[in-house]
CSV table of C-alpha atoms in Angstrom, one decimal:
chain,number,residue,atom,x,y,z
A,1,MET,CA,-0.9,44.4,36.3
A,2,LEU,CA,-2.7,41.1,37.3
A,3,PHE,CA,-4.6,41.8,35.4
A,4,LEU,CA,-2.9,41.8,32.0
A,5,GLN,CA,-0.9,38.3,33.2
A,6,VAL,CA,-4.3,36.7,33.5
A,7,TRP,CA,-6.1,38.3,30.0
A,8,ASN,CA,-2.2,37.0,28.4
A,9,ALA,CA,-2.4,33.9,29.9
A,10,ILE,CA,-5.8,33.0,28.4
A,11,LEU,CA,-5.1,34.7,25.3
A,12,SER,CA,-2.5,32.2,25.4
A,13,VAL,CA,-4.4,28.6,26.5
A,14,CYS,CA,-7.2,29.8,23.3
A,15,CYS,CA,-4.4,30.3,20.9
A,16,ASN,CA,-3.4,26.8,21.7
A,17,ILE,CA,-6.8,25.4,21.7
A,18,PHE,CA,-7.6,26.6,18.3
A,19,HIS,CA,-4.3,25.4,16.9
A,20,TRP,CA,-5.2,22.5,18.1
A,21,LEU,CA,-8.6,22.2,17.1
A,22,LEU,CA,-7.1,22.8,13.3
A,23,SER,CA,-4.9,20.3,13.5
A,24,LEU,CA,-8.0,17.9,13.4
A,25,TRP,CA,-9.3,19.3,10.5
A,26,PRO,CA,-8.1,17.2,7.7
A,27,LEU,CA,-5.4,18.6,6.2
A,28,GLY,CA,-6.5,17.8,2.2
A,29,GLN,CA,-9.4,20.4,2.9
A,30,ARG,CA,-7.9,23.6,3.3
A,31,ILE,CA,-4.7,23.4,0.9
A,32,PRO,CA,-6.4,24.7,-2.1
A,33,GLN,CA,-5.6,21.9,-5.3
A,34,GLY,CA,-2.2,21.7,-6.8
A,35,LYS,CA,-0.4,22.5,-3.6
A,36,ALA,CA,0.5,18.8,-2.5
A,37,SER,CA,4.2,20.0,-2.5
A,38,SER,CA,3.6,23.6,-1.7
A,39,PRO,CA,5.6,25.3,1.5
A,40,GLY,CA,4.0,24.1,4.5
A,41,VAL,CA,2.2,21.2,3.3
A,42,HIS,CA,5.2,18.4,4.3
A,43,VAL,CA,4.6,15.0,2.1
A,44,ALA,CA,6.4,12.3,4.5
A,45,ILE,CA,7.6,9.3,2.4
A,46,ARG,CA,8.0,5.7,4.6
A,47,LEU,CA,7.9,2.4,4.6
A,48,ALA,CA,5.0,0.5,5.9
A,49,ARG,CA,4.1,-1.8,8.4
A,50,HIS,CA,2.1,-4.4,9.5
A,51,ARG,CA,0.3,-2.0,12.0
A,52,ASP,CA,-0.6,0.3,8.4
A,53,TYR,CA,-3.3,-2.3,7.2
A,54,ASN,CA,-6.0,-0.3,8.7
A,55,ALA,CA,-5.3,3.2,7.2
A,56,VAL,CA,-4.5,1.6,4.1
A,57,MET,CA,-7.7,-0.4,4.3
A,58,ARG,CA,-9.5,3.6,4.1
A,59,ILE,CA,-7.6,4.4,1.2
A,60,SER,CA,-8.4,1.3,-0.8
A,61,GLU,CA,-12.6,1.4,-0.4
A,62,ALA,CA,-14.5,1.5,-2.5
A,63,LEU,CA,-11.6,1.2,-5.3
A,64,LEU,CA,-11.2,-0.9,-8.6
A,65,TYR,CA,-15.1,-1.6,-7.7
A,66,GLY,CA,-14.6,-3.9,-5.1
A,67,THR,CA,-12.2,-6.1,-6.6
A,68,ASP,CA,-9.2,-4.1,-4.8
A,69,TYR,CA,-6.7,-7.3,-4.1
A,70,LEU,CA,-5.3,-5.0,-1.6
A,71,ARG,CA,-6.8,-5.7,0.9
A,72,ALA,CA,-6.5,-9.3,1.2
A,73,LYS,CA,-2.5,-9.3,-0.1
A,74,PHE,CA,-1.5,-6.6,2.2
A,75,HIS,CA,0.4,-7.9,4.7
A,76,SER,CA,1.9,-10.8,2.9
A,77,PHE,CA,3.5,-7.5,0.3
A,78,ILE,CA,5.2,-6.4,3.9
A,79,ASP,CA,6.5,-9.9,4.5
A,80,ALA,CA,8.0,-10.4,1.3
A,81,PRO,CA,11.6,-10.0,0.3
A,82,ASP,CA,10.7,-8.9,-3.6
A,83,VAL,CA,8.6,-6.8,-2.6
A,84,THR,CA,8.5,-2.8,-0.9
A,85,VAL,CA,5.5,-1.1,0.5
A,86,PHE,CA,5.9,2.5,0.8
A,87,LEU,CA,3.1,5.3,1.9
A,88,ALA,CA,2.9,9.2,2.2
A,89,GLU,CA,1.9,10.9,5.5
A,90,VAL,CA,0.9,14.6,6.0
A,91,GLY,CA,0.1,15.4,9.2
A,92,HIS,CA,0.9,11.9,10.5
A,93,LYS,CA,-2.1,10.8,8.1
A,94,VAL,CA,-1.5,8.0,5.4
A,95,VAL,CA,-2.7,9.4,1.9
A,96,ALA,CA,-1.2,7.4,-0.5
A,97,VAL,CA,-0.1,3.8,-0.2
A,98,LYS,CA,2.7,2.4,-3.3
A,99,ALA,CA,3.8,-1.7,-4.0
A,100,SER,CA,6.9,-2.1,-6.2
A,101,LYS,CA,8.3,-5.8,-6.8
A,102,ILE,CA,10.8,-6.7,-8.4
A,103,VAL,CA,10.9,-9.8,-11.4
A,104,ASP,CA,12.5,-11.1,-14.0
A,105,SER,CA,16.3,-12.1,-12.3
A,106,GLY,CA,16.6,-8.9,-10.2
A,107,THR,CA,16.3,-6.6,-13.6
A,108,VAL,CA,12.9,-5.0,-14.0
A,109,SER,CA,10.4,-3.2,-11.0
A,110,ILE,CA,7.1,-2.9,-11.2
A,111,THR,CA,4.4,-1.6,-9.5
A,112,LYS,CA,2.2,-3.7,-7.3
A,113,ALA,CA,-0.4,-1.2,-6.2
A,114,SER,CA,-1.0,2.8,-6.5
A,115,ARG,CA,-3.2,4.1,-4.2
A,116,VAL,CA,-4.1,7.6,-3.2
A,117,ALA,CA,-7.2,9.0,-0.8
A,118,PRO,CA,-9.8,10.8,-3.2
A,119,GLU,CA,-9.5,13.7,-1.0
A,120,TRP,CA,-5.8,14.1,-2.1
A,121,ARG,CA,-6.0,13.6,-5.6
A,122,GLU,CA,-5.0,15.7,-8.4
A,123,GLN,CA,-2.5,16.8,-5.9
A,124,GLY,CA,0.5,15.5,-7.1
A,125,ILE,CA,1.8,13.1,-4.1
A,126,ASP,CA,1.7,9.9,-6.5
A,127,ARG,CA,3.9,11.5,-8.4
A,128,LYS,CA,6.4,12.0,-5.8
A,129,MET,CA,5.6,8.8,-4.8
A,130,THR,CA,7.1,7.3,-7.7
A,131,LEU,CA,10.3,10.0,-8.4
A,132,TYR,CA,10.8,8.7,-4.5
A,133,LEU,CA,10.7,4.9,-4.9
A,134,ASP,CA,12.8,4.9,-8.5
A,135,GLN,CA,15.3,6.7,-6.5
A,136,TRP,CA,14.9,4.3,-3.8
A,137,ILE,CA,15.1,1.2,-6.7
A,138,ARG,CA,18.4,2.6,-8.3
A,139,LYS,CA,20.1,3.1,-4.5
A,140,ASN,CA,18.7,-0.2,-3.1
A,141,ARG,CA,18.5,-2.8,-6.2
A,142,PRO,CA,21.4,-1.7,-8.8
A,143,ARG,CA,20.8,-3.9,-10.8
A,144,VAL,CA,17.4,-3.0,-11.9
A,145,LYS,CA,17.3,-1.4,-15.8
A,146,TYR,CA,13.6,-1.2,-16.6
A,147,LYS,CA,10.6,-0.3,-14.6
A,148,ARG,CA,6.7,-1.7,-15.7
A,149,SER,CA,3.2,-0.3,-14.8
A,150,VAL,CA,-0.3,-2.0,-15.7
A,151,THR,CA,-3.6,0.5,-15.5
A,152,TYR,CA,-6.5,0.6,-17.2
A,153,ALA,CA,-5.4,0.8,-20.4
A,154,ASN,CA,-8.6,3.5,-21.3
A,155,GLY,CA,-7.9,5.5,-18.0
A,156,ARG,CA,-7.1,8.7,-16.9
A,157,ARG,CA,-3.7,6.6,-15.3
A,158,ALA,CA,-2.7,5.3,-18.4
A,159,GLU,CA,-2.8,9.0,-19.9
A,160,THR,CA,-0.6,9.9,-17.4
A,161,LEU,CA,1.7,6.8,-17.6
A,162,ARG,CA,1.6,7.3,-21.9
A,163,LYS,CA,3.0,10.1,-21.0
A,164,ARG,CA,6.7,9.0,-19.2
A,165,MET,CA,6.1,5.3,-20.4
A,166,ARG,CA,5.6,3.6,-23.4
A,167,HIS,CA,2.8,1.6,-24.6
A,168,VAL,CA,3.4,-1.8,-24.5
A,169,PHE,CA,0.8,-4.1,-25.5
A,170,SER,CA,-3.0,-4.5,-23.5
A,171,VAL,CA,-5.6,-7.5,-23.0
A,172,PRO,CA,-9.1,-7.3,-22.7
A,173,PHE,CA,-11.0,-8.6,-19.6
A,174,ILE,CA,-14.1,-9.9,-18.5
A,175,VAL,CA,-15.6,-9.5,-15.0
A,176,ASN,CA,-18.9,-11.9,-14.6
A,177,HIS,CA,-20.1,-12.3,-10.3
A,178,CYS,CA,-22.9,-14.8,-9.2
A,179,GLY,CA,-24.1,-16.1,-6.0
A,180,PRO,CA,-24.5,-19.2,-4.7
A,181,SER,CA,-28.1,-19.9,-6.0
A,182,LEU,CA,-27.4,-20.2,-9.1
A,183,TRP,CA,-27.8,-23.9,-11.1
A,184,TRP,CA,-24.7,-24.8,-11.4
A,185,ARG,CA,-23.2,-23.5,-8.1
A,186,GLN,CA,-26.4,-25.8,-6.5
A,187,ASP,CA,-24.7,-28.7,-8.4
A,188,PRO,CA,-20.9,-27.7,-10.1
A,189,ALA,CA,-21.1,-31.2,-11.5
A,190,GLN,CA,-23.6,-30.1,-14.0
A,191,LEU,CA,-20.8,-28.2,-15.6
A,192,ALA,CA,-19.8,-31.1,-17.3
A,193,GLN,CA,-22.1,-31.5,-19.2
A,194,LEU,CA,-21.3,-27.9,-21.4
A,195,ASP,CA,-17.7,-29.7,-21.7
A,196,THR,CA,-16.4,-30.0,-24.8
A,197,PRO,CA,-15.8,-34.1,-25.8
A,198,GLY,CA,-12.3,-34.9,-27.0
A,199,LEU,CA,-10.6,-32.7,-25.5
A,200,PRO,CA,-8.1,-33.6,-22.6
A,201,ASP,CA,-8.4,-33.0,-19.2
A,202,VAL,CA,-6.8,-29.5,-17.8
A,203,VAL,CA,-4.0,-30.6,-15.5
A,204,PRO,CA,-1.6,-28.7,-13.1
A,205,LEU,CA,1.7,-27.2,-15.0
A,206,GLN,CA,4.8,-29.6,-14.3
A,207,THR,CA,7.7,-28.3,-14.9
A,208,ALA,CA,7.7,-25.4,-18.0
A,209,ASP,CA,10.8,-25.5,-20.3
A,210,ASP,CA,11.5,-23.6,-23.4
A,211,ASP,CA,9.2,-25.6,-25.7
A,212,PHE,CA,6.1,-24.8,-23.4
A,213,CYS,CA,7.4,-21.1,-23.6
A,214,THR,CA,7.7,-21.3,-27.3
A,215,ALA,CA,4.4,-23.0,-27.7
A,216,LEU,CA,2.6,-20.6,-25.0
A,217,GLN,CA,4.1,-17.3,-26.8
A,218,LYS,CA,1.5,-17.9,-30.0
A,219,TRP,CA,-0.8,-17.1,-27.7
A,220,LEU,CA,-0.1,-13.8,-26.6
A,221,PRO,CA,-0.8,-10.3,-28.1
A,222,SER,CA,1.6,-9.9,-31.1
A,223,GLU,CA,2.8,-6.5,-29.3
A,224,ALA,CA,4.4,-8.7,-26.5
A,225,CYS,CA,7.5,-8.6,-27.6
A,226,ALA,CA,7.7,-5.1,-28.7
A,227,GLY,CA,9.7,-4.1,-24.8
A,228,TYR,CA,12.7,-3.3,-24.0
A,229,HIS,CA,14.6,-6.8,-23.7
A,230,GLY,CA,12.8,-8.0,-26.9
A,231,LYS,CA,11.6,-11.0,-25.3
A,232,PRO,CA,7.3,-12.1,-25.2
A,233,ILE,CA,5.7,-10.2,-22.4
A,234,ILE,CA,3.2,-12.6,-20.1
A,235,LEU,CA,0.3,-11.1,-17.8
A,236,ILE,CA,-0.4,-12.9,-15.0
A,237,GLU,CA,-2.3,-11.4,-12.0
A,238,ARG,CA,-1.5,-7.7,-13.3
A,239,ASP,CA,1.6,-7.8,-13.1
A,240,PRO,CA,4.0,-8.3,-16.4
A,241,TYR,CA,6.8,-10.7,-16.5
A,242,ILE,CA,8.8,-12.1,-19.3
A,243,LEU,CA,7.3,-15.6,-20.4
A,244,CYS,CA,10.5,-17.8,-19.6
A,245,PRO,CA,10.5,-21.5,-18.2
A,246,ALA,CA,12.5,-19.0,-14.4
A,247,ASN,CA,9.7,-17.6,-14.0
A,248,LEU,CA,6.6,-19.4,-14.5
A,249,ASN,CA,8.2,-22.3,-12.4
A,250,ARG,CA,8.6,-19.7,-9.8
A,251,LEU,CA,5.3,-18.9,-10.2
A,252,GLN,CA,4.3,-22.2,-9.5
A,253,ALA,CA,6.1,-22.6,-6.5
A,254,ARG,CA,4.0,-20.1,-4.8
A,255,ALA,CA,1.9,-21.2,-2.1
A,256,HIS,CA,-1.3,-19.2,-3.6
A,257,ASN,CA,-0.7,-19.7,-7.4
A,258,ALA,CA,-2.1,-22.5,-9.7
A,259,LEU,CA,-1.1,-23.0,-13.2
A,260,TYR,CA,-2.7,-25.2,-15.1
A,261,THR,CA,-1.7,-26.7,-19.4
A,262,LEU,CA,-3.8,-28.1,-21.6
A,263,LYS,CA,-2.4,-30.3,-24.7
A,264,HIS,CA,-4.0,-30.6,-27.5
A,265,LYS,CA,-3.0,-31.8,-30.8
A,266,GLY,CA,0.3,-30.8,-30.3
A,267,GLU,CA,-1.2,-27.0,-28.7
A,268,TRP,CA,-0.3,-26.7,-25.4
A,269,SER,CA,-2.1,-23.6,-22.7
A,270,LEU,CA,-2.1,-22.3,-20.3
A,271,SER,CA,-4.1,-21.1,-17.2
A,272,VAL,CA,-3.3,-19.3,-13.8
A,273,VAL,CA,-5.9,-18.8,-11.0
A,274,ASP,CA,-5.7,-17.0,-7.8
A,275,THR,CA,-8.1,-16.7,-5.6
A,276,TYR,CA,-8.8,-14.1,-2.4
A,277,PRO,CA,-11.6,-12.3,-0.5
A,278,ALA,CA,-12.8,-8.7,-1.5
A,279,GLN,CA,-15.2,-6.0,-1.2
A,280,CYS,CA,-17.7,-7.5,-3.6
A,281,GLY,CA,-17.1,-11.2,-2.6
A,282,ARG,CA,-14.8,-14.1,-3.2
A,283,MET,CA,-12.4,-13.0,-6.7
A,284,LEU,CA,-11.5,-15.4,-8.8
A,285,SER,CA,-8.6,-14.1,-11.0
A,286,LEU,CA,-8.0,-16.5,-14.4
A,287,ASP,CA,-5.4,-15.7,-16.9
A,288,ILE,CA,-6.3,-18.1,-19.7
A,289,TYR,CA,-4.0,-18.0,-22.8
A,290,ALA,CA,-5.1,-20.7,-25.0
A,291,LYS,CA,-5.5,-21.3,-29.0
A,292,ASP,CA,-9.7,-21.6,-29.5
A,293,PHE,CA,-12.2,-21.0,-27.7
A,294,LEU,CA,-13.0,-24.8,-26.9
A,295,THR,CA,-9.7,-24.9,-25.0
A,296,LEU,CA,-10.6,-21.8,-23.7
A,297,GLN,CA,-13.6,-22.8,-22.1
A,298,LYS,CA,-12.6,-26.7,-20.8
A,299,HIS,CA,-10.0,-23.5,-18.6
A,300,LEU,CA,-12.8,-21.3,-17.8
A,301,LEU,CA,-15.1,-24.8,-16.8
A,302,LYS,CA,-12.6,-26.4,-14.5
A,303,HIS,CA,-11.8,-23.2,-12.6
A,304,LEU,CA,-15.4,-22.8,-12.2
A,305,HIS,CA,-16.4,-25.7,-10.9
A,306,ASP,CA,-13.4,-26.0,-8.0
A,307,ALA,CA,-14.2,-22.0,-7.7
A,308,SER,CA,-18.1,-23.6,-6.7
A,309,ILE,CA,-17.1,-26.9,-4.4
A,310,ARG,CA,-14.5,-24.8,-2.2
A,311,PHE,CA,-16.7,-21.5,-1.2
A,312,ARG,CA,-20.2,-23.1,-2.3
A,313,ARG,CA,-21.6,-20.8,-0.5
A,314,GLU,CA,-19.9,-17.5,-1.3
A,315,HIS,CA,-20.8,-14.5,-3.8
A,316,ILE,CA,-18.1,-15.1,-6.9
A,317,CYS,CA,-16.8,-12.5,-9.0
A,318,THR,CA,-15.1,-13.6,-11.9
A,319,ARG,CA,-12.4,-11.6,-13.9
A,320,VAL,CA,-10.9,-13.4,-16.9
A,321,PHE,CA,-8.1,-12.3,-18.9
A,322,VAL,CA,-7.8,-14.0,-22.5
A,323,GLY,CA,-4.6,-13.1,-24.0
A,324,LEU,CA,-5.9,-13.2,-27.8
A,325,SER,CA,-8.7,-10.4,-27.9
A,326,GLU,CA,-10.8,-12.4,-30.7
A,327,TRP,CA,-11.7,-14.8,-27.8
A,328,LYS,CA,-13.9,-11.6,-25.2
A,329,ASP,CA,-16.6,-11.4,-26.7
A,330,GLN,CA,-17.5,-14.8,-27.4
A,331,VAL,CA,-16.2,-15.5,-23.3
A,332,GLN,CA,-19.0,-12.8,-22.4
A,333,ASN,CA,-21.7,-14.6,-24.1
A,334,PHE,CA,-21.1,-17.7,-22.4
A,335,CYS,CA,-20.4,-16.5,-19.4
A,336,GLY,CA,-23.8,-14.3,-19.7
A,337,GLU,CA,-26.2,-16.8,-22.2
A,338,VAL,CA,-24.9,-20.1,-20.7
A,339,LEU,CA,-24.3,-20.5,-17.0
A,340,GLN,CA,-26.4,-17.0,-16.2
A,341,MET,CA,-23.8,-14.5,-14.6
A,342,ASP,CA,-24.7,-11.6,-14.5
A,343,ALA,CA,-22.2,-9.3,-15.7
A,344,SER,CA,-20.0,-6.3,-14.2
A,345,HIS,CA,-20.5,-3.3,-16.5
A,346,LEU,CA,-17.1,-1.5,-16.1
A,347,PRO,CA,-16.2,1.5,-17.4
A,348,TYR,CA,-12.6,-0.2,-18.2
A,349,SER,CA,-12.3,-3.2,-20.4
A,350,GLU,CA,-8.4,-4.0,-21.4
A,351,MET,CA,-5.2,-3.9,-19.2
A,352,GLY,CA,-2.3,-1.7,-20.3
A,353,VAL,CA,1.4,-2.8,-20.2
A,354,PHE,CA,3.9,0.4,-19.7
A,355,GLU,CA,7.5,0.2,-20.3
A,356,CYS,CA,10.6,2.2,-19.6
A,357,GLU,CA,13.6,2.4,-18.6
A,358,LEU,CA,14.7,2.8,-14.4
């Protein structure tokens, strides 16, 4: 009798140890493909906190070819009153993150970030988070009527979005990089010899008004007015905003944003610059909306000069969004042949803007 009691106790301990070891095994490896929402697999969604940083970084490592901004901006997203960040967990392990920002006077929700751990992709978690976030916004932000999302126009995510949202327009971009030993990095003043005579200086935008926005609209893609509002949408730092004085002035007031302009022969232009540390080095993100290539080049040289002075010893990676697609090849040729920057041969060359009713 005593022997049986001891034997049962040993079996019980062994079973407990077995289940404990099983719980340590990565859950994603023992869930069949496409079964993330099946019975027995609980996906918990909750608001993110500052202390979730390391878990989120493990998801975003090597994403977006080393240009991901989430590493630099996660904490500011948590603190921002107009940004909401949710995490998905399976077995207390963070497997996905999705952030949303409320813009355009509280009427639009835009997706700021959407990341899923590699071993948990194609298992329905992103879709589940999207539905959860939509429901949360309807309940907590009742003024929101539309939502927008931006992604690589020819990527797999774009294929998914086209089934649920309307593609409004796409904007081309060019990515290049260079080290601190390049000739103009050693002496940024040499960039002045590439300047175009007769063009005024690129200066900080003071105040945007209706006339400025009307003039700038001409340098946006023609489809930019095809959204539900019927108003032009401008892409700034991959975020789609209605082009209006209130939005531009609000962006200019943000600490990490800098809006610059140049007026020549009655025509306005705009560039927006943002810098942040990334895996690729110092990321320099530029949005440039201009009438012609020489004006666009003037903006580009201004920001390359300033970045070279501020980050003299850092590797710089530039991502330039151009409002008009006809300038894309010229920008690439100028960066490669004249500035001698190395091209980042990404499989994507356009960002697509998608929109739907919430």
